[in-house]
Coordinates of C-alpha atoms in Angstrom, one line a residue:
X1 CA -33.3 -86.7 -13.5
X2 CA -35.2 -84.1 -15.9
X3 CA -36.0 -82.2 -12.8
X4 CA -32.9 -81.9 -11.8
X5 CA -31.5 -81.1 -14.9
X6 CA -34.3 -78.8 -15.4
X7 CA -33.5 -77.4 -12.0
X8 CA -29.8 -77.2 -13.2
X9 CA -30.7 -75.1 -15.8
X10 CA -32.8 -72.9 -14.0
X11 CA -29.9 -72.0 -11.7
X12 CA -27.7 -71.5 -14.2
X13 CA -30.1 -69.0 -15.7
X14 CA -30.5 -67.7 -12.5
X15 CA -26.4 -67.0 -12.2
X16 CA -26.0 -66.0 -15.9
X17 CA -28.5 -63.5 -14.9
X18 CA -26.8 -62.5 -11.9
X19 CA -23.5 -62.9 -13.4
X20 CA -25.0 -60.4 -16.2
X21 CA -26.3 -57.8 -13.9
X22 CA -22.8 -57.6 -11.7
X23 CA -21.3 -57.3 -15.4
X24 CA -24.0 -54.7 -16.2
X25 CA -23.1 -53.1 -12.3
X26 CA -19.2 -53.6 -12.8
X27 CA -19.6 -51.2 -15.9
X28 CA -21.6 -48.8 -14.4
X29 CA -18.9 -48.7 -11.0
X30 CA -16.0 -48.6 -13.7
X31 CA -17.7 -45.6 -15.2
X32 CA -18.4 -43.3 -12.3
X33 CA -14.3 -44.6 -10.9
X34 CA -13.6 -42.6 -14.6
X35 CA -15.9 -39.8 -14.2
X36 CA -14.6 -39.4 -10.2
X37 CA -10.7 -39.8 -11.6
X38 CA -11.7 -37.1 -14.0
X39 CA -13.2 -34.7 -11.3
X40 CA -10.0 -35.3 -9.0
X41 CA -7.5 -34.8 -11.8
X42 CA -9.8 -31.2 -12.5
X43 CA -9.6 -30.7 -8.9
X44 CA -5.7 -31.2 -8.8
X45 CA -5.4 -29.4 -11.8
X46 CA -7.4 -26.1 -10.4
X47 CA -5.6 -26.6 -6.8
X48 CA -2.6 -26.1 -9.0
X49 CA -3.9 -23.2 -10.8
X50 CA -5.0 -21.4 -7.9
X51 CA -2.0 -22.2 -6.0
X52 CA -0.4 -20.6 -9.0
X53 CA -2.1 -17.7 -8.3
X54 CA -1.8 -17.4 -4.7
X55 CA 2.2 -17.3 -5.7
X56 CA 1.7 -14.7 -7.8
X57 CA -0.6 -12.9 -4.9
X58 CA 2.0 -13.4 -2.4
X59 CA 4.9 -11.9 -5.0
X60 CA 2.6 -8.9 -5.7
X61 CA 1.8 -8.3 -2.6
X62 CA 5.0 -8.6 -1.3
X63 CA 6.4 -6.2 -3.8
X64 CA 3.7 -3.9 -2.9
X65 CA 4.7 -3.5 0.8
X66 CA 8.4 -3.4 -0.5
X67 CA 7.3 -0.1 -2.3
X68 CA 5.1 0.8 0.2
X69 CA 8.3 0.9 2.8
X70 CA 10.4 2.8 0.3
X71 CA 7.4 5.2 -0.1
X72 CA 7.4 5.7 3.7
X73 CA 11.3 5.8 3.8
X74 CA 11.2 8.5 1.3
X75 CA 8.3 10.4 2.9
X76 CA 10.4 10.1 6.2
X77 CA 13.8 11.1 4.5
X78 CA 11.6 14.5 3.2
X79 CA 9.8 15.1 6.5
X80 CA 13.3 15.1 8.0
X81 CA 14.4 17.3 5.4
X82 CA 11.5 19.8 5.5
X83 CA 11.8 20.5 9.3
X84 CA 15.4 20.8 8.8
X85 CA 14.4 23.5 6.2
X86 CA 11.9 25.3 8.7
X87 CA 14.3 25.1 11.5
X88 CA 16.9 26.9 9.5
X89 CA 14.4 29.3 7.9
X90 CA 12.7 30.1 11.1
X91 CA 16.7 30.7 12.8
X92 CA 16.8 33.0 9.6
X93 CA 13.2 34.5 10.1
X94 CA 14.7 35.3 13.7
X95 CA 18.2 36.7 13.1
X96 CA 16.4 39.1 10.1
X97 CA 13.8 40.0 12.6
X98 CA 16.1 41.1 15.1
X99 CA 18.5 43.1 12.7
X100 CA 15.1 44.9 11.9
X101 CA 14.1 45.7 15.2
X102 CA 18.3 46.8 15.6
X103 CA 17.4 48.8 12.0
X104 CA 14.5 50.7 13.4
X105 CA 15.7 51.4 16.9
X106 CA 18.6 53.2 14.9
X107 CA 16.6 54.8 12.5
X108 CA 14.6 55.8 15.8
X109 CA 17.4 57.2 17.1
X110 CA 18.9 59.3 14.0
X111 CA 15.2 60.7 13.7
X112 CA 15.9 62.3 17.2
X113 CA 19.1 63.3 16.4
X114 CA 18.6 64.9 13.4
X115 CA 15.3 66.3 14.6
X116 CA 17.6 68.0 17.6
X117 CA 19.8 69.0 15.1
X118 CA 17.7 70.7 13.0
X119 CA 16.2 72.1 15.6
X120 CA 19.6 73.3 16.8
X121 CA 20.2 74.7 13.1
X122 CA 16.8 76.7 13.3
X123 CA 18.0 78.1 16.4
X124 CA 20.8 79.0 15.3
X125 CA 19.5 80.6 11.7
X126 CA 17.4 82.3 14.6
X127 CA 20.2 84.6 16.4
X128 CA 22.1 85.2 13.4
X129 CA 21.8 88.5 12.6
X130 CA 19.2 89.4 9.9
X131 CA 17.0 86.6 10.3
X132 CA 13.8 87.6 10.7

C-alpha cells in the first residue's frame, strides 16, 4: 500500500507540476492576448487617424479642383473677352485703315489739282503783260 501511495504521490506531483506549468503557460497566453489587444486597439486607433486624414485629403482636394474649375471658368470668360476685344479692334484697325487709304487717295488727288492749278496760275502770270 506504500507503493501505491508513494505512486499516488508521485502523480500528484507530476500534475501539480503540470498543473503549474499550464498556470505558468495560461499567464504567458493572457499576456501576449493583452499585448495583441493593445496592438489592435493602436491599429484601430491609427486606421482612424489616417482615415481622418484621408477626409481631410478628399476635402482639400476637392476644394482644389473646385478652384481649379473657377480658375478655368474665369480664364475662359477672359479668353472670350479678349477675342471679343481683338475682333472689335481689328474691325477698327480695318475701318481706320481704309479712311486712310480714302485720306491719301484725296490728298493724291488735291496734289494734282493744285499742282494743275498752279501750273495754270504760272501760265497765266506768264501772258500777262510785263511778266518777264
Amino acid at each position: 500500500m506504500l507503493q501505491d501511495l508513494d505512486s499516488l504521490a508521485e502523480r500528484i506531483g507530476k500534475l501539480v507540476q503540470a498543473a503549474r506549468q499550464l498556470q505558468a503557460e495560461r499567464g504567458t497566453l493572457q499576456a501576449r492576448i493583452r499585448q495583441l489587444e493593445q496592438e489592435c486597439n493602436a491599429l484601430k486607433d491609427q486606421q482612424v487617424r489616417e482615415q481622418d486624414e484621408f477626409t481631410r485629403m478628399s476635402e482639400r482636394v476637392a476644394r482644389h479642383d473646385h478652384e481649379l474649375q473657377s480658375v478655368r471658368d474665369e480664364a475662359q470668360a477672359a479668353r472670350a473677352s479678349l477675342e471679343d476685344q481683338v475682333r472689335l479692334q481689328q474691325g477698327q484697325s480695318d475701318a481706320m485703315r481704309e479712311r486712310l487709304e480714302h485720306a491719301e487717295a484725296d490728298r493724291d488727288k488735291l496734289r494734282r489739282v493744285a499742282r494743275g492749278a498752279q501750273e495754270q496760275i504760272d501760265l497765266i502770270l506768264e501772258r500777262l503783260p510785263g511778266a518777264e
